[in-house]
N, CA and C of each residue as an Amber inpcrd file, in Angstrom:
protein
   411
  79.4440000 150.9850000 111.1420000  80.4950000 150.1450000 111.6380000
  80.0940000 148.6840000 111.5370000  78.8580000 148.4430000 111.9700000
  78.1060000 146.8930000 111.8510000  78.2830000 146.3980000 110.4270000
  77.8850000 147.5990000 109.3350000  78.0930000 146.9860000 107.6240000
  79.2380000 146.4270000 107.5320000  80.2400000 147.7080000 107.8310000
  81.7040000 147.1110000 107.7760000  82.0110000 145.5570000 108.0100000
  81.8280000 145.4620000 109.1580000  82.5140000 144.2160000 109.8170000
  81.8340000 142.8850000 108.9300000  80.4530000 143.0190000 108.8710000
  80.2290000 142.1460000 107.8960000  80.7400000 142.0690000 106.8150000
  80.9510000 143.3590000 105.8840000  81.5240000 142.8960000 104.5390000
  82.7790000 142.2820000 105.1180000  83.7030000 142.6830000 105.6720000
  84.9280000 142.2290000 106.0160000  85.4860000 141.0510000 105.9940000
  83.8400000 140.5510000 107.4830000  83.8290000 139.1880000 107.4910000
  83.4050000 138.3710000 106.3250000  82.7660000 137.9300000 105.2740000
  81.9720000 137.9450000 104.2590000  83.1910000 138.0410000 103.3840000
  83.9810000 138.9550000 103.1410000  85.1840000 138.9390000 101.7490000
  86.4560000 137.8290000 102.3800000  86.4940000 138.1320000 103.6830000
  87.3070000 136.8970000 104.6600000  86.6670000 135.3530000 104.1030000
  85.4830000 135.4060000 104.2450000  84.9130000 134.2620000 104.0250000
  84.8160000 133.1640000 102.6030000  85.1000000 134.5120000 101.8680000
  85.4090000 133.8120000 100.6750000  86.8930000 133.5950000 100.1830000
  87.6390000 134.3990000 100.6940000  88.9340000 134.5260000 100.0670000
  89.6090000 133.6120000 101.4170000  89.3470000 133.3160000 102.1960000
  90.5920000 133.0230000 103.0840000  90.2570000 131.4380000 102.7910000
  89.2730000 130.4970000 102.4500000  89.4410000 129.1470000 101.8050000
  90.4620000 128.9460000 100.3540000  90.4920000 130.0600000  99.9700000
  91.4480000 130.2290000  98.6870000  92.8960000 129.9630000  98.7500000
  92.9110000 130.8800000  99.6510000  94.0610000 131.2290000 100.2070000
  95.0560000 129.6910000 100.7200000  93.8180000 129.4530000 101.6660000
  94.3760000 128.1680000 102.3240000  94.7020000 127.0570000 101.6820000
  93.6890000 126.9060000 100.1520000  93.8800000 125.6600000  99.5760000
  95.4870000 125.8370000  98.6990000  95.5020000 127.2140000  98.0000000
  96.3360000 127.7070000  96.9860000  97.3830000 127.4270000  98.2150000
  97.6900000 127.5700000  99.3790000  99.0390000 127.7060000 100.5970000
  99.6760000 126.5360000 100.4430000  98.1660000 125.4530000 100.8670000
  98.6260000 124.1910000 100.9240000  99.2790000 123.6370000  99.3860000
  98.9380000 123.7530000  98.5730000  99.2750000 123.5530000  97.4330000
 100.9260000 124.0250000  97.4860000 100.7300000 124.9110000  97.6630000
 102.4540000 125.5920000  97.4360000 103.5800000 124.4670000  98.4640000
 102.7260000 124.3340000  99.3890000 103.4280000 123.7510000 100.9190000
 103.8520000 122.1540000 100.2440000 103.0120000 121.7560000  99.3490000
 102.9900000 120.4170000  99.1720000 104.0000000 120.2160000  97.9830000
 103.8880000 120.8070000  96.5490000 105.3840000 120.5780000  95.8670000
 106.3180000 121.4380000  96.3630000 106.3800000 121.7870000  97.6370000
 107.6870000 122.4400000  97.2930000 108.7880000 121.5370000  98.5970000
 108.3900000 120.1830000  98.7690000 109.0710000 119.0290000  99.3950000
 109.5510000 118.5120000  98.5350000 111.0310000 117.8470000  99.0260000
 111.7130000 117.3480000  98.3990000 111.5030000 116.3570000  97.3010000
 110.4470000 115.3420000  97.9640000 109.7730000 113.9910000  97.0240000
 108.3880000 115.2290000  96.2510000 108.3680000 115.8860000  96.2980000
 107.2900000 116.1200000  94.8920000 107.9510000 116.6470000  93.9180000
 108.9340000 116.0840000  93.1350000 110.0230000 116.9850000  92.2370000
 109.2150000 116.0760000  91.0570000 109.8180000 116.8240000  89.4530000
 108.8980000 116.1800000  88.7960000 108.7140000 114.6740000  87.9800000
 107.7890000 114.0810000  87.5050000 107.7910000 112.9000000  87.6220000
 108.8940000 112.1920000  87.3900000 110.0320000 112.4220000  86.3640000
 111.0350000 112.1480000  85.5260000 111.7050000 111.8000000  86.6540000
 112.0550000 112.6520000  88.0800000 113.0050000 112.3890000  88.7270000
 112.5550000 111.3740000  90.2690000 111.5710000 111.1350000  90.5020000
 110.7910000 110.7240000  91.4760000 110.8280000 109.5130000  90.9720000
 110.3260000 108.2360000  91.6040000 109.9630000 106.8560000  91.8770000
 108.7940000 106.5730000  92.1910000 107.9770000 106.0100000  91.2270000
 106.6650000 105.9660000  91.0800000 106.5010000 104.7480000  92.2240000
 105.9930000 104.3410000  93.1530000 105.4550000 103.6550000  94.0450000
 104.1230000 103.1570000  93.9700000 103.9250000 101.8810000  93.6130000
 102.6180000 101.3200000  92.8820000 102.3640000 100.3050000  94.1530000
 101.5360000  99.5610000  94.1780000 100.7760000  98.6550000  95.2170000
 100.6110000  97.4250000  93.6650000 101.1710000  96.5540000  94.7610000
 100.9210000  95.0980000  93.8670000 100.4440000  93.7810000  94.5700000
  98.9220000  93.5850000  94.0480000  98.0620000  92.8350000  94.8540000
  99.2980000  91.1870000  95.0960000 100.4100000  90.7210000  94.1800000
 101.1130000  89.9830000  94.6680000 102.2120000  90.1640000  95.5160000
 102.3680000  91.5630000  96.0270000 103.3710000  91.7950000  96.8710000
 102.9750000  91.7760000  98.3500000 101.4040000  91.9170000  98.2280000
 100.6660000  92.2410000  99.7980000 100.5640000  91.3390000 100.6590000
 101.3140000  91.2250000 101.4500000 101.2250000  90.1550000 102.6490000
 100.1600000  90.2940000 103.6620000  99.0440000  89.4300000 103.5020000
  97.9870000  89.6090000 104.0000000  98.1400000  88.3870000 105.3920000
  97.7910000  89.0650000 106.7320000  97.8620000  88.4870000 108.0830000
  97.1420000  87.4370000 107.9210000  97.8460000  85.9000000 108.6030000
  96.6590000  84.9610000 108.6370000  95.4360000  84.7780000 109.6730000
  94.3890000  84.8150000 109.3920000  93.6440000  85.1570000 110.6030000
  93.6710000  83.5960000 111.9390000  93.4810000  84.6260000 113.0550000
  93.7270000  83.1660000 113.9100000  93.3150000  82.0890000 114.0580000
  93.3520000  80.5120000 114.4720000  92.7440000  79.9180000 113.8920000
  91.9400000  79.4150000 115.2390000  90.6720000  78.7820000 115.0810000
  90.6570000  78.1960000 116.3540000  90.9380000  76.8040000 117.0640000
  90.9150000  76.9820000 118.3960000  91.7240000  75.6170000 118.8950000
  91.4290000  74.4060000 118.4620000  89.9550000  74.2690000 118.1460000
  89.5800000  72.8820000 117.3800000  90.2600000  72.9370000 116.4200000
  90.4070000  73.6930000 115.3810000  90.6690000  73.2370000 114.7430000
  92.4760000  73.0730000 114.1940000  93.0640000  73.5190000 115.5740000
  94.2560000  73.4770000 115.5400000  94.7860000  71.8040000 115.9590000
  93.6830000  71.7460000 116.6750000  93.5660000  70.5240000 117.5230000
  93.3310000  69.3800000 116.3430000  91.9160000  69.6810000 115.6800000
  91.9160000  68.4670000 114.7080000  92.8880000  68.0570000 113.7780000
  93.4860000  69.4900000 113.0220000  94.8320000  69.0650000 112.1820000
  96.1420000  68.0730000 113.0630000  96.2150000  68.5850000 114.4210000
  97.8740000  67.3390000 114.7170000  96.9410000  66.2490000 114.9750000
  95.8490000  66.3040000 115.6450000  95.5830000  64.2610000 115.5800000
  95.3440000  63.8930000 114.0460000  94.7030000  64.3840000 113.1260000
  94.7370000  63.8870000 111.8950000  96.3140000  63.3030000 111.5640000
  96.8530000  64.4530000 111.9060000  98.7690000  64.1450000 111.3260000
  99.0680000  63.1680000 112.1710000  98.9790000  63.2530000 113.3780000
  98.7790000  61.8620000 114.4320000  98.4690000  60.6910000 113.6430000
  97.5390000  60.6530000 113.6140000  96.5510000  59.3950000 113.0480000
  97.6420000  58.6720000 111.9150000  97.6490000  59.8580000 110.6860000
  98.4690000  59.2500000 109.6700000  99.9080000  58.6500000 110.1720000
 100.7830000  59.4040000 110.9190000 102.3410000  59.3280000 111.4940000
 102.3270000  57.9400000 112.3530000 101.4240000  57.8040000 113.3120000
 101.4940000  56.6710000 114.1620000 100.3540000  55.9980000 114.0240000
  99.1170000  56.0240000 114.9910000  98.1250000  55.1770000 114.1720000
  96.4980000  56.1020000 115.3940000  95.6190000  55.6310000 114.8400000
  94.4160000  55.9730000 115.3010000  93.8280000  56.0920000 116.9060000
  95.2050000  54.9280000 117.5430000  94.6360000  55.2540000 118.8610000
  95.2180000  55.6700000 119.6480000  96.6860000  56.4110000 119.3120000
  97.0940000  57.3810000 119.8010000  96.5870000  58.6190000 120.1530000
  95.9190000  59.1690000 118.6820000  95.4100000  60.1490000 117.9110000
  93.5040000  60.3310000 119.0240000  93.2320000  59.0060000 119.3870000
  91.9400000  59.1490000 120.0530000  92.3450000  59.5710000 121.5530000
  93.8150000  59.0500000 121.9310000  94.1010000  59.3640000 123.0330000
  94.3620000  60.6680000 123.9450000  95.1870000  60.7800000 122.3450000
  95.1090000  62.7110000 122.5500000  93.8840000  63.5120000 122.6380000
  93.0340000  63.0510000 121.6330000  92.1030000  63.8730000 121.6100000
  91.2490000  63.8720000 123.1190000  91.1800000  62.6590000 123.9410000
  90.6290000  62.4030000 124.9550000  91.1340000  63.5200000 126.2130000
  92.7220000  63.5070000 125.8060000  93.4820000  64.0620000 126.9260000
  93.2360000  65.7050000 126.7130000  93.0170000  66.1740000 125.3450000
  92.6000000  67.6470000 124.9350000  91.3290000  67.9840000 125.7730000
  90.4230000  67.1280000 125.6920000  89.4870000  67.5170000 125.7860000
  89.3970000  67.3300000 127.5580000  89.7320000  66.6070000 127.9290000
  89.9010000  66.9120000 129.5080000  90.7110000  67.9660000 130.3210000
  91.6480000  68.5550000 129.7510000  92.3870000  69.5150000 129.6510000
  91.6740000  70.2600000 129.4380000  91.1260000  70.6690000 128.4340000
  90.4030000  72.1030000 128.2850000  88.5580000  71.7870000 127.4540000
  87.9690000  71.7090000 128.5030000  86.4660000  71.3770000 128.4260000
  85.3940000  72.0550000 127.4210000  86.2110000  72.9410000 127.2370000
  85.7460000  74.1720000 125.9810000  85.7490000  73.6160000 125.0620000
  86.4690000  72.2880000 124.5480000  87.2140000  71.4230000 123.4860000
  85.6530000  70.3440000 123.2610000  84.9430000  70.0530000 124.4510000
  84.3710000  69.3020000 124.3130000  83.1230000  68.8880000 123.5880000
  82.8290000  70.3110000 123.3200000  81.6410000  70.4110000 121.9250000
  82.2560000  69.7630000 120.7450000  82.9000000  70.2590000 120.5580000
  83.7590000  69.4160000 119.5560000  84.3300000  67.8650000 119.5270000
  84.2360000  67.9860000 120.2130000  85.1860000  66.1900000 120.0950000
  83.7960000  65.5280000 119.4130000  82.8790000  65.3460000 119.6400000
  82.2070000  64.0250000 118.4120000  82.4530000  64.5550000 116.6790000
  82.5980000  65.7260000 116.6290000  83.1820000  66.1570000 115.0470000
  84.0840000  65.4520000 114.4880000  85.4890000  65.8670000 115.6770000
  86.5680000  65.6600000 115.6860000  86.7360000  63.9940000 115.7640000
  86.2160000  63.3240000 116.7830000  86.6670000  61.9590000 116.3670000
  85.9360000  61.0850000 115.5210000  84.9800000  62.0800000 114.5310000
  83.6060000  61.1410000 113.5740000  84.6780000  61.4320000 112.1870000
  85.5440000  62.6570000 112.1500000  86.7080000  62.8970000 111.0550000
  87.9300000  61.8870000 111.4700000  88.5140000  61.8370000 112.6180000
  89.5340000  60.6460000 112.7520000  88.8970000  59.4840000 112.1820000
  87.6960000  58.8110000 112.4960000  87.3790000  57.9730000 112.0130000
  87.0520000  57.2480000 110.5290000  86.7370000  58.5810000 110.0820000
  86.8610000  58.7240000 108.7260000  88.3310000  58.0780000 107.5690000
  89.3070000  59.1950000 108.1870000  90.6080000  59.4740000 107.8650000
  91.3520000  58.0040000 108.5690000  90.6300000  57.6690000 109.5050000
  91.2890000  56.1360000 109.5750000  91.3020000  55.3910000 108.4730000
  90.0610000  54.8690000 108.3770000  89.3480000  54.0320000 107.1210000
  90.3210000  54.3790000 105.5930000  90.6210000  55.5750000 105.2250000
  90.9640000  56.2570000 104.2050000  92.5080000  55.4370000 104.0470000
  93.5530000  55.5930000 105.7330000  94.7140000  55.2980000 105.5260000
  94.9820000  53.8990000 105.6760000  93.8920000  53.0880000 106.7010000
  94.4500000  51.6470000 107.4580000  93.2560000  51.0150000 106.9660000
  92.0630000  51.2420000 106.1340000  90.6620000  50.4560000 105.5990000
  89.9930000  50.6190000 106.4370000  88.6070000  49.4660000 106.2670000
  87.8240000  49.6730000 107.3050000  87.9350000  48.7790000 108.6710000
  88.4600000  47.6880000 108.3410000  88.6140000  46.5390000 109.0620000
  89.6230000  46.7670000 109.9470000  91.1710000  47.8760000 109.8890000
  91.8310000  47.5940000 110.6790000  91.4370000  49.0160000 111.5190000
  90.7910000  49.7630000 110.7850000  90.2140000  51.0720000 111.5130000
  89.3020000  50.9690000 112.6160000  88.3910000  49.9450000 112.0230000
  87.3620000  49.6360000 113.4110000  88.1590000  49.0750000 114.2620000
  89.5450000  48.2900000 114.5180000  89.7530000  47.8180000 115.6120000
  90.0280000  48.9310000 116.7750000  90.9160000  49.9720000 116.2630000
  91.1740000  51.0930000 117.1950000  89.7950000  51.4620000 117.7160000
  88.6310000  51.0180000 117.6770000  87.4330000  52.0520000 118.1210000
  87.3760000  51.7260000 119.6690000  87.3820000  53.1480000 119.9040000
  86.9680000  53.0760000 121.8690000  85.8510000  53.9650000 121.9870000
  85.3190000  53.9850000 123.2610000  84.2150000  55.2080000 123.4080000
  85.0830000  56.7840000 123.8140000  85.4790000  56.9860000 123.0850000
  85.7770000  58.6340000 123.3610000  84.7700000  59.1490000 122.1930000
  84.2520000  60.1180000 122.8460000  83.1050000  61.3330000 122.2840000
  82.2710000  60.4640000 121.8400000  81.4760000  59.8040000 122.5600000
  80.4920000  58.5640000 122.3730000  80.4120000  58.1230000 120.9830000
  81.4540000  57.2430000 121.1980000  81.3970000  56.1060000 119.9400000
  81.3230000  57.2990000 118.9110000  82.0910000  58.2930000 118.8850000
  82.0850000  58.8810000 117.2340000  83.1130000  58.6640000 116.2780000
  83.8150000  57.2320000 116.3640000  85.3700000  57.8200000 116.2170000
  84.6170000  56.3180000 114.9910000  84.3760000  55.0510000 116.0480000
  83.1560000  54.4360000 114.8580000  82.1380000  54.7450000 113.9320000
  81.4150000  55.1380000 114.3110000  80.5620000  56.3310000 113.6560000
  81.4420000  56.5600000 112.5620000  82.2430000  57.4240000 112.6900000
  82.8880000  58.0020000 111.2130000  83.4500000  56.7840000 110.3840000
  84.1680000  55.4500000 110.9370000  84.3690000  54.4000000 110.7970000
  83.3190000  53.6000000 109.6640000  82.4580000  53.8180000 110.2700000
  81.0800000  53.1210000 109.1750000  80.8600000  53.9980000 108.2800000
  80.8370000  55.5050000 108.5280000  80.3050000  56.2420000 107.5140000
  81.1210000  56.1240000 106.2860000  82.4550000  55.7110000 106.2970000
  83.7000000  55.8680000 105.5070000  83.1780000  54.6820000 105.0860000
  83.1730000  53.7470000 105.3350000  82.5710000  52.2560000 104.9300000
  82.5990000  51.9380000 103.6220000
């Protein structure tokens, strides 16, 4: 009785993966969308169709783009003002601000020269807003 059950189990063992793959197979064209190619709609992936998520950005640097646009739209010491008021607002900001106002300073020079750029200079983010001012020079 013990032989038995083994062969049993053992011919089970080989045939019933067969079974299952050959089932699934049957299970799978015999849906409506697996009809043959002629009549189906081939569905392709097109690396210019893929709308890829923009990843988030961070606050600096959400922050540095409107005073830059600042800077250009009105003038440099608006743009330092804000940045002053950002950064008191949210203190997390404050590593950043000598970056941020050593690039205003920069981007001053670029739009208004150097001469009318240095006049806007105040001490926000210790004197970096000059700093970038000279470096642009």
């Amino acid at each position: 009785m013990n032989q038995t059950a083994r062969r049993i189990g053992r011919s089970l063992a080989l045939v019933l993966p067969v079974v299952l793959v050959f089932s699934g197979t049957l299970a799978v064209t015999s849906v409506p969308w697996a009809g043959p190619p002629s009549d189906t709609q081939l569905l392709t992936a097109s690396a210019e169709n893929v709308s890829v998520p923009a990843k988030p950005r961070a606050p600096e640097d959400l922050l540095r783009e409107r005073l830059l646009t600042e800077l250009e739209q009105k003038d440099p010491g608006v743009a330092l003002t804000h940045l002053q008021r950002a950064v008191e607002q949210s203190p997390s900001l404050s590593r950043h601000c000598m970056s941020i106002a050593r690039e205003l300073g920069t981007a001053a020079v670029r739009v208004y020269g150097p001469t009318e750029a240095q006049s806007y200079s105040r001490p926000v983010c210790d004197t970096s807003f000059a700093g970038g001012v000279a470096g642009a020079s």
